Structure formats: structure tokens, C-alpha cells
Tab-separated table of C-alpha atoms and ligand atoms in Angstrom:
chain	number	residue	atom	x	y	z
A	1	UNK	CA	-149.867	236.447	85.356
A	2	UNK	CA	-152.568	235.354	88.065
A	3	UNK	CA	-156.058	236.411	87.449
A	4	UNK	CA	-158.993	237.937	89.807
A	5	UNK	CA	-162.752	237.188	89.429
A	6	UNK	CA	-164.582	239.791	91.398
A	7	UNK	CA	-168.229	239.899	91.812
A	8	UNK	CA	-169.960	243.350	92.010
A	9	UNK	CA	-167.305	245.181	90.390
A	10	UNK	CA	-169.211	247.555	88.396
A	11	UNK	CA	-169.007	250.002	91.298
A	12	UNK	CA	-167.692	250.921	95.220
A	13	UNK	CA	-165.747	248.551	96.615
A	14	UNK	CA	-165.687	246.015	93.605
A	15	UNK	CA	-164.506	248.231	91.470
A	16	UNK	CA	-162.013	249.543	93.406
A	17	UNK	CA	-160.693	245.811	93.745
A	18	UNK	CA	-160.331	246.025	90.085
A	19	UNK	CA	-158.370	249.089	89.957
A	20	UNK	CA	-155.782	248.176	92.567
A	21	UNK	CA	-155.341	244.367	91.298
A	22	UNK	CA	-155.145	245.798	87.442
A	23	UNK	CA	-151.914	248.002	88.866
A	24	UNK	CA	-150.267	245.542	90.527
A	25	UNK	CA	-150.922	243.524	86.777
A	26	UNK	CA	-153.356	240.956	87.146
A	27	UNK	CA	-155.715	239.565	85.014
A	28	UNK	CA	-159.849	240.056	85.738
A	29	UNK	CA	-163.462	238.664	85.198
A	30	UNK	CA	-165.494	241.295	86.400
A	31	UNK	CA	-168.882	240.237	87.381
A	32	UNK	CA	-171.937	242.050	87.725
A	33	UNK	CA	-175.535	243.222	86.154
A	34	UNK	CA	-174.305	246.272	84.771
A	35	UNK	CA	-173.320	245.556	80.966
A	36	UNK	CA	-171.958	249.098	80.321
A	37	UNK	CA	-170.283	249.896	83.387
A	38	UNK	CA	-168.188	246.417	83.565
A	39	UNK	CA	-167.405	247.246	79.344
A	40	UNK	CA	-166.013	250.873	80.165
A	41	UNK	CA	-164.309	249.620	83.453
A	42	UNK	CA	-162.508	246.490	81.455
A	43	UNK	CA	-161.616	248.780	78.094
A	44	UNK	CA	-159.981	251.032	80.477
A	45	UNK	CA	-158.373	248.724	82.276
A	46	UNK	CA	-157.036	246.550	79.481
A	47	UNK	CA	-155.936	249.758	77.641
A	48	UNK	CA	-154.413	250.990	80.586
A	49	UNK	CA	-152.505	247.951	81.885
A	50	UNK	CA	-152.520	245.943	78.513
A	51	UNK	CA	-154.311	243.330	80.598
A	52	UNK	CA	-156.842	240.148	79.996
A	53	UNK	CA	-159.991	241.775	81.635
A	54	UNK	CA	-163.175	239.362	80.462
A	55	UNK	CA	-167.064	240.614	81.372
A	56	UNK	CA	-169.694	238.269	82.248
A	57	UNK	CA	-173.011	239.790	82.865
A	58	UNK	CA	-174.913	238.281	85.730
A	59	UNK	CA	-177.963	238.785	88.238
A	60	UNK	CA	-176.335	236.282	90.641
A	61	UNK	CA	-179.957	236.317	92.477
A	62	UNK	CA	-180.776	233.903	90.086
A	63	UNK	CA	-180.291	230.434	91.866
A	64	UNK	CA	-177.812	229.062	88.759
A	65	UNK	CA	-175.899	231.939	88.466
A	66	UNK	CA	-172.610	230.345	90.072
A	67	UNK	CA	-173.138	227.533	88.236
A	68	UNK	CA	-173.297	229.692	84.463
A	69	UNK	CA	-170.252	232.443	85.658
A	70	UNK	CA	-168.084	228.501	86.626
A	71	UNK	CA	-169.049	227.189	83.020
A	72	UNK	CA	-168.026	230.102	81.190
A	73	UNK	CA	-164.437	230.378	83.214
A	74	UNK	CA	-164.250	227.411	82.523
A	75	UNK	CA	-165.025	227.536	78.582
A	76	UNK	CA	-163.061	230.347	78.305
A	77	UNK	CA	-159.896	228.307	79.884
A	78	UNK	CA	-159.680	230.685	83.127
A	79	UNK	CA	-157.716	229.380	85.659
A	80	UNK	CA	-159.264	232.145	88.546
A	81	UNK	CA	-156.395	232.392	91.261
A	82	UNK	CA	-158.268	234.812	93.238
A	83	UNK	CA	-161.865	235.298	93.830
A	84	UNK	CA	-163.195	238.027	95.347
A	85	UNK	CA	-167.337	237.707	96.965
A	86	UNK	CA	-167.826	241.575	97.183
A	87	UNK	CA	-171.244	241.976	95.220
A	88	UNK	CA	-173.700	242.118	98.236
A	89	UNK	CA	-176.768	244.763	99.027
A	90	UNK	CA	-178.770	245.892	102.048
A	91	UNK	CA	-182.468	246.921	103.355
A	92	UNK	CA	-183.012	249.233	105.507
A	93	UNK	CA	-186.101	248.948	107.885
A	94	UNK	CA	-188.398	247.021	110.099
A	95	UNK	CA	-188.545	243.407	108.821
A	96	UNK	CA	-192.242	242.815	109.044
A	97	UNK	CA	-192.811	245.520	106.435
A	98	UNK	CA	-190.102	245.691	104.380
A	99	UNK	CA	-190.331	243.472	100.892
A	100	UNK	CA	-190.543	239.899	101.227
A	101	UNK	CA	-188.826	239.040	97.815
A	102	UNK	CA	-186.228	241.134	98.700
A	103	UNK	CA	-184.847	239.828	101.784
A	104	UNK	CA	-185.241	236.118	100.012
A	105	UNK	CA	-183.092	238.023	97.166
A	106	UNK	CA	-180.357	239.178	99.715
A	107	UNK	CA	-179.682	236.006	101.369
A	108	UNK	CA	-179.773	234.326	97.078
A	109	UNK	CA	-176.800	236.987	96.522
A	110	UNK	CA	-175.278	237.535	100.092
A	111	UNK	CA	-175.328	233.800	101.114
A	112	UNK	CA	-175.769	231.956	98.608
A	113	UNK	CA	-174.244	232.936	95.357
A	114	UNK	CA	-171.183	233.289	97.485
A	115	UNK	CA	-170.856	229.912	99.142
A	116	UNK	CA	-171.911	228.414	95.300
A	117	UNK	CA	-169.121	230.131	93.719
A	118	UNK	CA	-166.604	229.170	96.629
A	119	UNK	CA	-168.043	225.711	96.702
A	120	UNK	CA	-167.537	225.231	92.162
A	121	UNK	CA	-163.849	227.249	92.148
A	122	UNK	CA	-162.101	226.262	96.074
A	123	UNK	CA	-161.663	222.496	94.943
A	124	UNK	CA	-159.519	223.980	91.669
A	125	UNK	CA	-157.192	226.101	94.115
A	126	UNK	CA	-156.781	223.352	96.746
A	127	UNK	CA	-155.920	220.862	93.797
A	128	UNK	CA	-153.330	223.404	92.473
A	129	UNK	CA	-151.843	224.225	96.199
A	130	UNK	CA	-152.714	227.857	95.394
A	131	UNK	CA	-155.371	230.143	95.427
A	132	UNK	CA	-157.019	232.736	97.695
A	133	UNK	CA	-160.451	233.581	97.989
A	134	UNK	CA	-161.575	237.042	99.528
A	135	UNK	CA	-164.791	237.167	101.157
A	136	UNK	CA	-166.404	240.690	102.214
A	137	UNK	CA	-168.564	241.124	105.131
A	138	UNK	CA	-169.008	244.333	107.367
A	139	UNK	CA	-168.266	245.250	111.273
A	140	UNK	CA	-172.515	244.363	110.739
A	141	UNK	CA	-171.671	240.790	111.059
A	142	UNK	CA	-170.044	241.067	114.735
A	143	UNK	CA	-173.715	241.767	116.961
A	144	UNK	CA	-177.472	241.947	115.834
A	145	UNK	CA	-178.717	245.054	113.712
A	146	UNK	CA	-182.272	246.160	114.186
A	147	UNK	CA	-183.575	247.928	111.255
A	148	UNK	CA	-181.248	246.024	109.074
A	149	UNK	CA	-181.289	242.506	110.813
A	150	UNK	CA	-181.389	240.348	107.202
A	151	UNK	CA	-178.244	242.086	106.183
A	152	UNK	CA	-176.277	242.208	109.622
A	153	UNK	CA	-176.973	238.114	109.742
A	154	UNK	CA	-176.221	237.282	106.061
A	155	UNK	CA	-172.536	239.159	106.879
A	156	UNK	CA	-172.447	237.614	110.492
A	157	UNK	CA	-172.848	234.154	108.077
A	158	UNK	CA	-170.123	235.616	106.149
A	159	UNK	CA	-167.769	236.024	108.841
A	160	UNK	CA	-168.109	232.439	110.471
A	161	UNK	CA	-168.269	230.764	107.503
A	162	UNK	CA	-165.230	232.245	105.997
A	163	UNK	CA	-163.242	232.085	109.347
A	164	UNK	CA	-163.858	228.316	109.212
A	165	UNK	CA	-162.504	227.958	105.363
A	166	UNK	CA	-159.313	229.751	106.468
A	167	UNK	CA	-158.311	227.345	109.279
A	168	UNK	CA	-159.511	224.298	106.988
A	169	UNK	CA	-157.661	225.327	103.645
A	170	UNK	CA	-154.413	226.601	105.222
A	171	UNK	CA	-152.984	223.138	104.974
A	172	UNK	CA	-153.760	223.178	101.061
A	173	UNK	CA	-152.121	226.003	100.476
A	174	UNK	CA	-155.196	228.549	99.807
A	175	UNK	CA	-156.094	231.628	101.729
A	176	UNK	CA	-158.999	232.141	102.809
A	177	UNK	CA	-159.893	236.128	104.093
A	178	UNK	CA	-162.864	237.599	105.210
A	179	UNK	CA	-163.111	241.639	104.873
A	180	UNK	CA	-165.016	243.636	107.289
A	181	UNK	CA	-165.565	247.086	106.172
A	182	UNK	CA	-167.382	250.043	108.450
A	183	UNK	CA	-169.467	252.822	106.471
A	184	UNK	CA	-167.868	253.296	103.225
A	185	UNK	CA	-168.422	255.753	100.771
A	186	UNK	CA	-170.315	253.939	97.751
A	187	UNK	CA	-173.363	253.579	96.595
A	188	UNK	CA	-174.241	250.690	99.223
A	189	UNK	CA	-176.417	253.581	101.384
A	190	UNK	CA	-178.660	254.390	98.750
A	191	UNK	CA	-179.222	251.018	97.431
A	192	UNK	CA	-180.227	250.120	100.679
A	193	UNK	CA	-182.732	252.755	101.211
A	194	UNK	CA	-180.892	254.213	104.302
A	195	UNK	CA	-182.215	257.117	105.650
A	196	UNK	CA	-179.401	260.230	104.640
A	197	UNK	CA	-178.176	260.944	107.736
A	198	UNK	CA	-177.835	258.037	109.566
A	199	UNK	CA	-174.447	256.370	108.282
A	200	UNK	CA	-172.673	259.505	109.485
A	201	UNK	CA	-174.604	259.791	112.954
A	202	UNK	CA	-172.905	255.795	113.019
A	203	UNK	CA	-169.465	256.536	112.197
A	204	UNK	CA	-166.896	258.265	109.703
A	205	UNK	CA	-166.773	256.944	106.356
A	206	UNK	CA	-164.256	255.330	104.411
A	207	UNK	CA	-163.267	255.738	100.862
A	208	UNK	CA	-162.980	252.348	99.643
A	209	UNK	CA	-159.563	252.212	98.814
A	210	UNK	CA	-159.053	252.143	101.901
A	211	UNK	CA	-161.004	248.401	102.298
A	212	UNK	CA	-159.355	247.138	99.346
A	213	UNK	CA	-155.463	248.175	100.908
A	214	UNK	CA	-156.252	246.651	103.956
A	215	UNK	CA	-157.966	243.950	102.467
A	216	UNK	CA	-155.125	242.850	100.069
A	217	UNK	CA	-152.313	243.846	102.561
A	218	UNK	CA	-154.100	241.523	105.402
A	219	UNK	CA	-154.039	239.087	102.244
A	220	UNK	CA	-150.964	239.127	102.104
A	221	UNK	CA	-149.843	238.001	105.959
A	222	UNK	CA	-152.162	235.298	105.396
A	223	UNK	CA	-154.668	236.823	107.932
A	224	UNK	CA	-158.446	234.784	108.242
A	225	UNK	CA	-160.484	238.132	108.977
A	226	UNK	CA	-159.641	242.119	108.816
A	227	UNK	CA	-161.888	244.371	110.391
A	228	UNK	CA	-160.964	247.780	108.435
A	229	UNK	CA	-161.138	251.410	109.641
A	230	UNK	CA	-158.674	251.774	112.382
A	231	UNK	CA	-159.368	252.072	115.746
A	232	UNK	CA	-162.913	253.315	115.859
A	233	UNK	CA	-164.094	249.944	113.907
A	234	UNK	CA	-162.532	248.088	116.400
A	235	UNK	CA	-163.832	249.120	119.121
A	236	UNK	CA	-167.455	248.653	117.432
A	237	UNK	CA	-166.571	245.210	116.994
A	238	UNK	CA	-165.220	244.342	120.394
A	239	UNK	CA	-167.462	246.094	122.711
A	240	UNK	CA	-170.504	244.012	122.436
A	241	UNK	CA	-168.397	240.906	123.793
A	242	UNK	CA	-168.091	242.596	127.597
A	243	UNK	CA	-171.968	243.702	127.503
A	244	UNK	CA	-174.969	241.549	127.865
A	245	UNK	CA	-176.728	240.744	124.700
A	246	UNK	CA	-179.971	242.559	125.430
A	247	UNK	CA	-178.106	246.296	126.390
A	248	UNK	CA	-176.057	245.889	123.362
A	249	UNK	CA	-179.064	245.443	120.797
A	250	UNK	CA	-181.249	247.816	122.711
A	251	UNK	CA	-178.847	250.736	121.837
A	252	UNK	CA	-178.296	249.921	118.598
A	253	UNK	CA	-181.814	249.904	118.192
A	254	UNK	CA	-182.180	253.553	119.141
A	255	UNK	CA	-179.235	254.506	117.509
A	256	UNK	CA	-180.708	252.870	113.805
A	257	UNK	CA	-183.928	253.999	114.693
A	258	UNK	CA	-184.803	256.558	111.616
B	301	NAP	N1	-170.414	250.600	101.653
B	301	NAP	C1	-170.435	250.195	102.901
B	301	NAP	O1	-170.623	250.996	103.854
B	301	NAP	C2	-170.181	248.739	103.238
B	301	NAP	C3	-169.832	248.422	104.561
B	301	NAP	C4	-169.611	247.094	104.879
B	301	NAP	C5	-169.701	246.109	103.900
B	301	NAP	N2	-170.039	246.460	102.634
B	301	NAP	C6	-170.143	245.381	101.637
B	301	NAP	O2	-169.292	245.676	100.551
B	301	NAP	C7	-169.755	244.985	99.390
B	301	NAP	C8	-169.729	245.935	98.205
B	301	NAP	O3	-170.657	246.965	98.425
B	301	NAP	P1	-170.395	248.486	98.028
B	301	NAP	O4	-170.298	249.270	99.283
B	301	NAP	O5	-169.294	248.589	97.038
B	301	NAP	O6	-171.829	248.832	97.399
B	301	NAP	P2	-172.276	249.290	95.915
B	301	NAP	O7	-171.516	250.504	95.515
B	301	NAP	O8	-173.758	249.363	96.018
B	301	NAP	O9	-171.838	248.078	94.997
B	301	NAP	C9	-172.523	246.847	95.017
B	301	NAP	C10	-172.031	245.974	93.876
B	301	NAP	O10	-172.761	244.740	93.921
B	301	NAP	C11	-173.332	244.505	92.631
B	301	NAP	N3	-174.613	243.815	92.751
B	301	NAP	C12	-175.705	244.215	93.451
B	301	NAP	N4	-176.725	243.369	93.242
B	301	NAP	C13	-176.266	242.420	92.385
B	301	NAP	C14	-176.843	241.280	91.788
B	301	NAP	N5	-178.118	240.944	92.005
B	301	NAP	N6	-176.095	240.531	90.939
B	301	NAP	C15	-174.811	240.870	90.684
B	301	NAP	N7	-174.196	241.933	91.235
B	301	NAP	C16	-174.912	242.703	92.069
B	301	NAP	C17	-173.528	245.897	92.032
B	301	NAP	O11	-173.491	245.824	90.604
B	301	NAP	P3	-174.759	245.910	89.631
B	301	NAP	O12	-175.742	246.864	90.244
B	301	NAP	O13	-174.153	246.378	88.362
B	301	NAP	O14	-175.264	244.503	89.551
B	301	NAP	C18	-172.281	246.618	92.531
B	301	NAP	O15	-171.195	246.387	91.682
B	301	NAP	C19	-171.147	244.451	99.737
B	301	NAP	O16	-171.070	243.079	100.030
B	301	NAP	C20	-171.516	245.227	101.004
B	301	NAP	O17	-172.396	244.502	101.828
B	301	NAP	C21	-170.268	247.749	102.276
């Protein structure tokens, strides 16, 4: 039985990555902050599926955390054959007034804890000819977001540097996939201090079941990126390439505009 390390699987998306891999019977380390919600999640889970779920609690702001979430894996004699970046948060706002800590705090869990975990578990898979790391981004990473700018270039990061492990690990054997989700329906809006009405004025939401099937079916067919939501997400991705940079920001800028 192969086993999944997901980050930020206490709730949304994460979560929902644990559900779906712990049907389809495969091992977990859930990783997050919240202690009781990973607990309930893996008793369920284990109960459920009769399953190996471990818990490690982690702020993965904190500049070792890859390092301390590696060691224990590694202690506990985890061989992780899929790891999933999800965990990942955004601001909402102009940049010049928003928090200072907290943007340095989104690119320490949106940047960097991801690229430290890939960077400690990646050499493991390529040395074993099999592995697959999911990364998750957002149809923000494809063109500049006022009003959420950090966030839109930590995913556009993301994207490119995920793209680039895909074409350079093929040859080992690993996957490397980088999900781009459109507004789903989690607790992502609120967290990032989005005004209420916004996210629908932007699109139609997704449940995020929906992410996770397309995710793990793109998976699958060895894909390097999956822009999810049909049609509509798409088209939001695409339509900035035939439009010069300026118009492109300028609407979105009125359209985010609370
Ligand atoms: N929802 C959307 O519309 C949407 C669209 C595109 C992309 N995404 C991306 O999808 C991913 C998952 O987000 P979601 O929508 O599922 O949001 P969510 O419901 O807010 O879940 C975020 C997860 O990240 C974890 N997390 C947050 N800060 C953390 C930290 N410092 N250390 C460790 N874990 C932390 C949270 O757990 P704890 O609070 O327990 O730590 C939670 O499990 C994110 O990368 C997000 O950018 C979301």
C-alpha cells in the first residue's frame, strides 16, 4: 500500500485529498496546525478504511518546519509515495496596508515550505523510480491580481516552478502535477479576509471534490498542470495571453476592487 503526505489537510481541499486517497486505500500523514481536526479526520479514516493514517502537527511558517515533518517520516520509517503541497492561504487588499508579517508568512508557507518539502522528499522518489508529487496553485497564478497580488505571485511561482519539475523528473520516473483550482467552496475566502460577495461576482464555485477528481485523474495521464472548473476556468486562464498586459490588469483591478 502507497502512502500520501498532504499538507493542510485539516480542512477544504486537503481534506478532501484525504478522503478520496483513503477510498481508493492509501496510507496518510496529514499535516497541519489543527491538532483536533487532523485526530478526528485520521480516527475516522483509519476506522473507516482500516488504514495507517499518522498526524504531525505543524505551523509550516516556521522556517524548519520541512526539515522537522522530513525527520519524523523519516523516524517513523515512512516511505511517502505521494506528496501533496495543498496547505496555502491568502490576503485580501491593497499591499501597502495590509500586514507586513503576513505577506512574509504567505510566501514562508506558499513558497517556501513547499519547495523545502519537495527539495528533502523528490531525491527519495527519483532514487526509487517512483513517486509523484502534487502541487496546488490557482487560475491566480496565470496574470497579476490587484488586491491580492502576494497570493496571485506566490501561485504564479507555483505554477512555473512545478511545470519545470515535471519535464525534469519525467525521465526518473516521478510525476510531477501542478493543480489550478478557480473559487472553491472552503474556508480559503474567509481566511483571506475577502470581502462576501466578491468570489461569486468572479465566478461559480466549486465544491472541492471536484479539484481533487480532476486533480488525481490528470495524475493519472501523467499531465504537468490541470487548470480545474471546466470551460469557464479556461477561458480565465487563456484570455490574458491575446490582450496587452496593462488592459488585462486594469480590469481585474475594477473587478477585485471591494
Ligand atoms: N478555495 C479556493 O477558492 C482556492 C482556489 C485556488 C487555490 N486554492 C488553494 O488551495 C489550497 C487549499 O486551500 P483551501 O481552499 O482548502 O483553503 P482552507 O479551507 O482555508 O484550507 C487551508 C488549509 O491549509 C492549512 N494551513 C493554513 N495555514 C497553515 C500553516 N501556517 N501551517 C500549516 N497548515 C496551514 C489549514 O490548516 P490549519 O488551519 O489547521 O493549519 C487548512 O488545512 C491553498 O493552497 C489555496 O491557495 C484555493
Amino acid at each position: 500500500m502507497s502512502t500520501a503526505l498532504i499538507t493542510g489537510a485539516s480542512f477544504g481541499i486537503g481534506r478532501t485529498f484525504a478522503e478520496k486517497l483513503a477510498a481508493s486505500r492509501t496510507n496518510l500523514v496529514l499535516v497541519a496546525r489543527s491538532k483536533d481536526k487532523l485526530t478526528q479526520l485520521a480516527q475516522k479514516l483509519q476506522e473507516q478504511y482500516k488504514l495507517e493514517v499518522e498526524v504531525i502537527v505543524q505551523d509550516l511558517t516556521e522556517s524548519d518546519a520541512a526539515t522537522k515533518i522530513f525527520n519524523t517520516t523519516q523516524a517513523k520509517d515512512l516511505t511517502i509515495d505521494l506528496l501533496i503541497n495543498n496547505a496555502g492561504f491568502g490576503d485580501y487588499g491593497e499591499f501597502a496596508e495590509r500586514d507586513g508579517e503576513r505577506q512574509m508568512k504567505m510566501l514562508q508557507l506558499n513558497i517556501v515550505a513547499l519547495v523545502d518539502l519537495t527539495h528533502k522528499y523528490l531525491p527519495l522518489m527519483r532514487k526509487r523510480r517512483r513517486g509523484s508529487i502534487i502541487n496546488v496553485s490557482s487560475i491566480a497564478a496565470f496574470q497579476p491580481m490587484p488586491y491580492f497580488s502576494v497570493y496571485a505571485a506566490t501561485k504564479a511561482f507555483v505554477l512555473s516552478f512545478s511545470e519545470a519539475l515535471w519535464a525534469e523528473n519525467k525521465p526518473y520516473g516521478v510525476g510531477v502535477l501542478v493543480v489550478c483550482p478557480g473559487p472553491t467552496d472552503t474556508n480559503f475566502f474567509v481566511a483571506a479576509d475577502f470581502p462576501t460577495d466578491l468570489p461569486n461576482k468572479a465566478n461559480s464555485i466549486a465544491r472541492p471534490e471536484e479539484v481533487v477528481n480532476d486533480a488525481l485523474s490528470a495524475l493519472d495521464k501523467g499531465k504537468s498542470t490541470v487548470v480545474s472548473g471546466g470551460f469557464f476556468n479556461q477561458a480565465i486562464v487563456n484570455i490574458p495571453r491575446f490582450f496587452p498586459r496593462e488592459t488585462i490588469v486594469s480590469i481585474l483591478e475594477k473587478q477585485f476592487q471591494a
